[in-house]
Short mmCIF file of C-alpha atoms in Angstrom, two decimals:
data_model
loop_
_atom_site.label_atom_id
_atom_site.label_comp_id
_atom_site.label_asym_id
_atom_site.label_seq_id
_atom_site.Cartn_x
_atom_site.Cartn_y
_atom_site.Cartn_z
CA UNK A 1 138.18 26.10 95.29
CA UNK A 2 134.76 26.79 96.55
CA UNK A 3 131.82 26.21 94.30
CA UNK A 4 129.88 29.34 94.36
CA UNK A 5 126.31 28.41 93.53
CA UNK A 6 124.10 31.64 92.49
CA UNK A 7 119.83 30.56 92.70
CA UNK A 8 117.49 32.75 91.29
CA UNK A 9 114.04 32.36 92.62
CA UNK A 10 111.41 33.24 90.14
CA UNK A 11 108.44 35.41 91.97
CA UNK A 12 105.21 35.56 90.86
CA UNK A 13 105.89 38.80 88.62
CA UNK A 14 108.64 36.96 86.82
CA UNK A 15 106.91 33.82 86.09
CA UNK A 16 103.54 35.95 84.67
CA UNK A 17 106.17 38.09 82.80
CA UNK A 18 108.05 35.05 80.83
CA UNK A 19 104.26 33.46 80.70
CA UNK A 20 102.73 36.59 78.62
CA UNK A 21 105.90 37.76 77.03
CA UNK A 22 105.90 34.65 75.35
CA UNK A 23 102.11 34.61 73.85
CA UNK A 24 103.29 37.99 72.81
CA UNK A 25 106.26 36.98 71.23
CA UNK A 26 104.59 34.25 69.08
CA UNK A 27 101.90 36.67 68.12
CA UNK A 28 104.57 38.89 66.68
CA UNK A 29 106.18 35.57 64.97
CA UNK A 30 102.62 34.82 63.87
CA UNK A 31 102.20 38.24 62.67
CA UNK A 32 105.53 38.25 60.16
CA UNK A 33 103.70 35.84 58.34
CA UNK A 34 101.03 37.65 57.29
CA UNK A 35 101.65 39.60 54.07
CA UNK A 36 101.76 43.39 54.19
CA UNK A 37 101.03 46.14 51.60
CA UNK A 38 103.40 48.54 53.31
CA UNK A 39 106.43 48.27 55.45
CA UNK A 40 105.53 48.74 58.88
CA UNK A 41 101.55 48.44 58.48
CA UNK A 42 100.94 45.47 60.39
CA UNK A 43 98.12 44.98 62.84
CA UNK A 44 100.31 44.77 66.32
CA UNK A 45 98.85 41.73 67.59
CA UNK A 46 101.29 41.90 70.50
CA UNK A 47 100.10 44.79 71.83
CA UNK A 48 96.78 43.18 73.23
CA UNK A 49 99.07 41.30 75.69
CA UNK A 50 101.19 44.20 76.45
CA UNK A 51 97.66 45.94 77.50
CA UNK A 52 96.47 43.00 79.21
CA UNK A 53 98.89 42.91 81.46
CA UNK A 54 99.12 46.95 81.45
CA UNK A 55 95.85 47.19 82.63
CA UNK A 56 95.68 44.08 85.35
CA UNK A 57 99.49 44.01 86.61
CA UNK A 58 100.80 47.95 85.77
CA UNK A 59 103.11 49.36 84.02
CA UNK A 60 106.35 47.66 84.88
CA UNK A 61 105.07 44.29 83.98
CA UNK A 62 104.03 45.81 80.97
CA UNK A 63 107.37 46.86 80.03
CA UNK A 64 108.88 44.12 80.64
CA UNK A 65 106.52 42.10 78.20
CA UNK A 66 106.91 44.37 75.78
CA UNK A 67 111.13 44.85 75.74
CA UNK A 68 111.22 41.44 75.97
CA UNK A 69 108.57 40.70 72.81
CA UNK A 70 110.95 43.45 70.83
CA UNK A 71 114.22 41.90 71.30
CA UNK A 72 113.49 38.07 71.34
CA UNK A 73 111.15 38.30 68.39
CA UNK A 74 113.63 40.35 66.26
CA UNK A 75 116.01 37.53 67.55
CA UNK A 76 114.07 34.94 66.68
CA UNK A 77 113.14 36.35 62.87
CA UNK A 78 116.59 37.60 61.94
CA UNK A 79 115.99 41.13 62.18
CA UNK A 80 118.21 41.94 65.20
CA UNK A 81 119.54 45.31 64.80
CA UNK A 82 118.27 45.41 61.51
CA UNK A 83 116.53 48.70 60.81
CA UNK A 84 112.98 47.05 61.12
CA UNK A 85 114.11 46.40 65.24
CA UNK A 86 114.93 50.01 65.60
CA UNK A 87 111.58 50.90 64.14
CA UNK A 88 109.96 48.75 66.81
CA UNK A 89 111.73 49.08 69.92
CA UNK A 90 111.26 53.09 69.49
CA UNK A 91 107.79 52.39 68.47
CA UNK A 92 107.36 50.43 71.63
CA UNK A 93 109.47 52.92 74.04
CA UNK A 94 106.63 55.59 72.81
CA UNK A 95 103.82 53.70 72.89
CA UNK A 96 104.78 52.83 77.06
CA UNK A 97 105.74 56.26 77.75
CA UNK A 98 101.81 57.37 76.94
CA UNK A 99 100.64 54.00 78.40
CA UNK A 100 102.11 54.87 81.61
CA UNK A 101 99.44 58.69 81.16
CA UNK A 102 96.66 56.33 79.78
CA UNK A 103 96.81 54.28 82.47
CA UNK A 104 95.94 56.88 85.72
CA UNK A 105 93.54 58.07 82.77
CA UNK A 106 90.10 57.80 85.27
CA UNK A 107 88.40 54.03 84.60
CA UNK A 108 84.93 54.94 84.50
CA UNK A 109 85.60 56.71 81.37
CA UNK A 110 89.07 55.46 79.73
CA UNK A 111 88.49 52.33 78.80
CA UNK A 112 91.09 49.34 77.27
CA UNK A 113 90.62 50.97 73.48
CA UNK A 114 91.68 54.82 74.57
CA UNK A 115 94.83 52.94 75.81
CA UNK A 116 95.01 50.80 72.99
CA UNK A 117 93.97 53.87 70.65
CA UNK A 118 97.05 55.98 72.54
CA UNK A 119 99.43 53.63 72.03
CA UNK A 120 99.12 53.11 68.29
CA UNK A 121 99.71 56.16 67.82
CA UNK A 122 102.70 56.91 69.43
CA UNK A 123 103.95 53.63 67.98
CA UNK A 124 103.54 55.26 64.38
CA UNK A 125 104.59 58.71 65.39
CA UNK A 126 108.13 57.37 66.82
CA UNK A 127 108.28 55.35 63.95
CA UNK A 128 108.11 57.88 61.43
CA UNK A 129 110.52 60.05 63.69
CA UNK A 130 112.97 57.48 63.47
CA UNK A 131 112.58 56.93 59.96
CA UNK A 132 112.57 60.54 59.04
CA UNK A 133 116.10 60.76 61.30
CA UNK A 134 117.77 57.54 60.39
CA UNK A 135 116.66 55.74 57.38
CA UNK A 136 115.12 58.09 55.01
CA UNK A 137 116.27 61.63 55.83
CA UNK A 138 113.61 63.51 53.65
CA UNK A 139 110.38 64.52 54.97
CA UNK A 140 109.06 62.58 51.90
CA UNK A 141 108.77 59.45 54.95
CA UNK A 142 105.49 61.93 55.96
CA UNK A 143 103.26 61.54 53.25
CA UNK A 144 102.79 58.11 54.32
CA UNK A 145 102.03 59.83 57.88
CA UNK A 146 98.07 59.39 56.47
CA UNK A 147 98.17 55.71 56.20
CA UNK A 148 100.21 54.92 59.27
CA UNK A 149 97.85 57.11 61.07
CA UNK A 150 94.44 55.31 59.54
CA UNK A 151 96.13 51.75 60.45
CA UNK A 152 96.48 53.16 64.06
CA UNK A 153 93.43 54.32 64.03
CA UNK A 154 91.95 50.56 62.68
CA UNK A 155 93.97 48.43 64.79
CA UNK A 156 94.33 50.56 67.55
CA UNK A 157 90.56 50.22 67.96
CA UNK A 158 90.44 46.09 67.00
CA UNK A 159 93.64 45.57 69.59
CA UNK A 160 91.88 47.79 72.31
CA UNK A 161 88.39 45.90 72.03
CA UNK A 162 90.19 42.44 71.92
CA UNK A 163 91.89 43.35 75.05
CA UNK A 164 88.84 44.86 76.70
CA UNK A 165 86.77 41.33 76.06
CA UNK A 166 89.72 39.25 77.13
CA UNK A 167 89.80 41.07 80.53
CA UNK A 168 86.56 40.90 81.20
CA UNK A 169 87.01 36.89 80.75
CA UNK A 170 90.00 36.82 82.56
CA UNK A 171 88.20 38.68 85.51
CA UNK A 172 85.56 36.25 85.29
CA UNK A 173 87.82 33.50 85.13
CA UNK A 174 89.55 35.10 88.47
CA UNK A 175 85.98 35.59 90.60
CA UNK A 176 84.96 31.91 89.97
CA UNK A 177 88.30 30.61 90.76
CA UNK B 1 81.82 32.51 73.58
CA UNK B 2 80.33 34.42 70.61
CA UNK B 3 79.67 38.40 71.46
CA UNK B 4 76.99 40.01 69.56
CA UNK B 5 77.93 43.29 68.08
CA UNK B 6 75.86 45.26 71.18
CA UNK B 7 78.35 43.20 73.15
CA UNK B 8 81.27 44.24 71.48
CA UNK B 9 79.93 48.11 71.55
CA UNK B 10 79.58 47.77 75.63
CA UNK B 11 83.60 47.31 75.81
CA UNK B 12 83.68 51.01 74.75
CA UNK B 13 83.63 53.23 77.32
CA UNK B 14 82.35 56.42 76.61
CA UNK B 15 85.75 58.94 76.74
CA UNK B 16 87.11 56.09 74.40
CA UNK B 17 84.56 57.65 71.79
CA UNK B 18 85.83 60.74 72.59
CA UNK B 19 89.49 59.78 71.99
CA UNK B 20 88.32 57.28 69.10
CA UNK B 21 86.66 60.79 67.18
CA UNK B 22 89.55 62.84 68.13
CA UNK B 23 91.83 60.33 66.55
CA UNK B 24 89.81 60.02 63.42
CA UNK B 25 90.43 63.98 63.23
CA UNK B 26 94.04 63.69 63.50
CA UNK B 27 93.93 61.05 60.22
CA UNK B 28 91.65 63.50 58.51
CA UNK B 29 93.85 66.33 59.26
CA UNK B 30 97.19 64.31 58.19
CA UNK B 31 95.34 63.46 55.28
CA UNK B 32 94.70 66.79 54.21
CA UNK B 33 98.12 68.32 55.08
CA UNK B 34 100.11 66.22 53.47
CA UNK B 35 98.29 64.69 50.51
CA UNK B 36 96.36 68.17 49.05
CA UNK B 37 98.78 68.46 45.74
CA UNK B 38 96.00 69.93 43.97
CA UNK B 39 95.59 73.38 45.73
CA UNK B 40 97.58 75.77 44.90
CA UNK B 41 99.57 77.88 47.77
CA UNK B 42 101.64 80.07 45.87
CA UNK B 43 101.30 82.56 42.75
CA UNK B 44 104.40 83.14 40.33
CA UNK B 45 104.14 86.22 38.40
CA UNK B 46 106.39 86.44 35.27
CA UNK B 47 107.33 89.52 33.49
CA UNK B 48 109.06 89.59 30.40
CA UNK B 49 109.94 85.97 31.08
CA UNK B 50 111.82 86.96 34.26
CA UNK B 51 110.80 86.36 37.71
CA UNK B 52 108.74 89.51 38.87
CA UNK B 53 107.34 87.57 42.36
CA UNK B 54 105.92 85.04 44.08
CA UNK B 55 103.11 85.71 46.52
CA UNK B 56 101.39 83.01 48.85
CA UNK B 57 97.81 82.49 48.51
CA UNK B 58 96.73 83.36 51.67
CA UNK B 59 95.79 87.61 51.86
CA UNK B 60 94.12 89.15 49.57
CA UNK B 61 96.26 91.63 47.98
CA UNK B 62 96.99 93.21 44.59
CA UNK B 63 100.13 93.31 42.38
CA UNK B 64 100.98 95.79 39.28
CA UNK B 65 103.02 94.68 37.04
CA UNK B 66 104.66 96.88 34.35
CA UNK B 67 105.13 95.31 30.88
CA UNK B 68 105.89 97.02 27.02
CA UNK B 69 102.15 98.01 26.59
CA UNK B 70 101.40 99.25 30.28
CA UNK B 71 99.99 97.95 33.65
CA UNK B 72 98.88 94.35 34.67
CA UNK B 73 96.97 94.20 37.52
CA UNK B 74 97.07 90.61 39.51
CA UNK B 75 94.27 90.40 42.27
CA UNK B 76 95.28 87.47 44.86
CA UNK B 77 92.72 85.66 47.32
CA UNK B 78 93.12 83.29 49.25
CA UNK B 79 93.27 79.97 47.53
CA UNK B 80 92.98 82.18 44.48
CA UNK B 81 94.55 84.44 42.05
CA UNK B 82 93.68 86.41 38.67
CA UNK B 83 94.33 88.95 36.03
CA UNK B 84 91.92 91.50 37.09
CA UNK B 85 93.31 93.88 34.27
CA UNK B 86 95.67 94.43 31.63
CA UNK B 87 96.22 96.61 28.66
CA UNK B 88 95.91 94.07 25.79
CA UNK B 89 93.61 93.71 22.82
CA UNK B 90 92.23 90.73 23.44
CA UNK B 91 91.88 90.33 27.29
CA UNK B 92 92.01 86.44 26.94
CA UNK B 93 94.36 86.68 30.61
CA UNK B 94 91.64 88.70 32.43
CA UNK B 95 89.10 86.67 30.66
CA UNK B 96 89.71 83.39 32.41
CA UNK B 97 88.75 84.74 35.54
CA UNK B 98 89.90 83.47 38.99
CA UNK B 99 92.94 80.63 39.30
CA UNK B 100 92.62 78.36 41.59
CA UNK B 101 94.57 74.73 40.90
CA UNK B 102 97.94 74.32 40.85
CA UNK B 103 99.62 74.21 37.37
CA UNK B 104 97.05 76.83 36.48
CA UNK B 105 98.48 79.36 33.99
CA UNK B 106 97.50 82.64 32.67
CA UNK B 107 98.76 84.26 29.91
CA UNK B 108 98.71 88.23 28.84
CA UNK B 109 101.31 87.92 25.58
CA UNK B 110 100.64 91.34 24.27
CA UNK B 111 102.15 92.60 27.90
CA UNK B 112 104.22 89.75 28.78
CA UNK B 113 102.83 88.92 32.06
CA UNK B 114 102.42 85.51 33.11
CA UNK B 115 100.09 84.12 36.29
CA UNK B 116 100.69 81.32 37.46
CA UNK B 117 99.70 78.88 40.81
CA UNK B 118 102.09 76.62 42.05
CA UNK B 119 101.87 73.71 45.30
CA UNK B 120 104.60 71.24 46.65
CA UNK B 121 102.73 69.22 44.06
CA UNK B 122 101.33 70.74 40.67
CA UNK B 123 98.45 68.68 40.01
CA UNK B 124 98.87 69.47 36.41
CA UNK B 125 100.17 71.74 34.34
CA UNK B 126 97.35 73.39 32.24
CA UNK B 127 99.78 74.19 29.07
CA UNK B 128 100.43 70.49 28.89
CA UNK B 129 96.59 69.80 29.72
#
């Protein structure tokens, strides 16, 4: 019997995909810990890594880091295929579909928070779509649309600045090396 | 590294102001559309306890109702709605003027007419009041 032996050699893209997915995975751990008025207000901490690496590596890195933060989190808390996972990987499907527009979005003038800004948004939006098809058929899910929307609108704005002043340190960090 | 607050201001570019105003717009806009339960969008007009119609609130038009004693007339606005006249004694249903929250309620017993403003949400109901 031969002895097939399979390697897999990690490139560059995988290594800075497990590398990021991870910070972003115990930011979403670190995250379930806080204590939240509302189901599904939370701040999204993960989402300043997903734009990191959005705006340095593109958009399929980004993906990656972000599937991979929905699944292994909700793996790691329990909530596999619970309805809180659906919630989040639509939530996160969205918000990369208008990444991938905010992205070609001209630099000059789009900055880290429009993306950031973009992609709240669409996180709530295809949350509430879900919700309003799935969990709670009644369009009584909307008239929570308001504070979703203000949330987005606050942490969409605190993620995009945190990522903006982390990229301008990891540039730094990148010229002096 | 600590960033002053001019620091933090310089990671916003300016089209993220844009988008950051336009966003603020869309929570205003949710905010209003699906949490105003206190402005009324319909009028229900009663006659003789029986439905006679209900008219949105949003072109000005006017309704005459026939009751025992003669003609109601019901003027509707936008966002508003009243008795403008009606052939009772006491003309306590024309007398309270223009409608304009939901729950809001006017009477003309003598005639049996009955104004009233609804929303998705009555605010309150001004019999109960």
């Amino acid at each position: 019997m031969t002895r097939s032996v399979i390697e897999l050699t990690p490139d560059a893209s995988d290594i800075r995909v497990a590398r990021f997915a991870t910070a972003a995975i115990v930011l979403s751990l670190a995250e379930a810990a806080i204590p939240l008025p509302l189901p599904g207000v939370k701040p999204g901490l993960g989402n300043i890594v997903v734009l990191i690496v959005l705006w340095r590596w593109g958009w399929r890195d980004a993906a990656w880091v972000a599937l991979l933060r929905v699944f292994a989190a909700s793996l790691l808390l329990g909530q596999f295929m619970a309805p809180g996972f659906f919630l989040g990987l639509g939530g996160a499907l969205a918000s990369l579909c208008v990444l991938g527009g905010a992205m070609h979005l001209p630099r000059r003038w789009f900055g880290p928070v429009t993306a950031s800004l973009l992609a709240a948004f669409a996180h709530i939006g295809a949350q509430l779509v879900v919700a309003r098809l799935w969990l709670v058929p009644h369009d009584g899910v909307f008239a929570l649309a308001p504070i979703f929307a203000l949330a987005a609108l606050v942490f969409g704005l605190i993620n995009g600045l945190v990522a903006a002043r982390m990229l301008l340190e990891i540039e730094a960090a990148a010229t002096a090396a | 590294m600590r960033l002053a607050a001019r620091d933090w201001l310089a990671l916003i570019r300016p089209g993220d102001y844009l988008v950051l105003v336009l966003a603020a717009v869309l929570v205003g806009m949710l905010g209003q559309h699906f949490w105003r339960g206190g402005a009324a969008d319909r009028a229900e007009i009663r006659a003789a306890g029986k439905l006679f119609a209900t008219v949105p609130l949003s072109a000005p038009q006017l309704i005459v109702v026939p009751g025992p004693l003669g003609l109601t007339r019901i003027e509707i606005d936008v966002g508003r709605a009243r008795v403008a006249s009606d052939p009772g004694p006491r003309q306590y249903c024309v007398r309270q003027g223009w409608l304009k929250s939901a729950g809001a309620v006017a009477i003309c017993a003598p005639n049996q007419v009955t104004l009233s403003l609804l929303a998705r949400q009555p605010a309150y109901d001004s019999l109960g009041y």
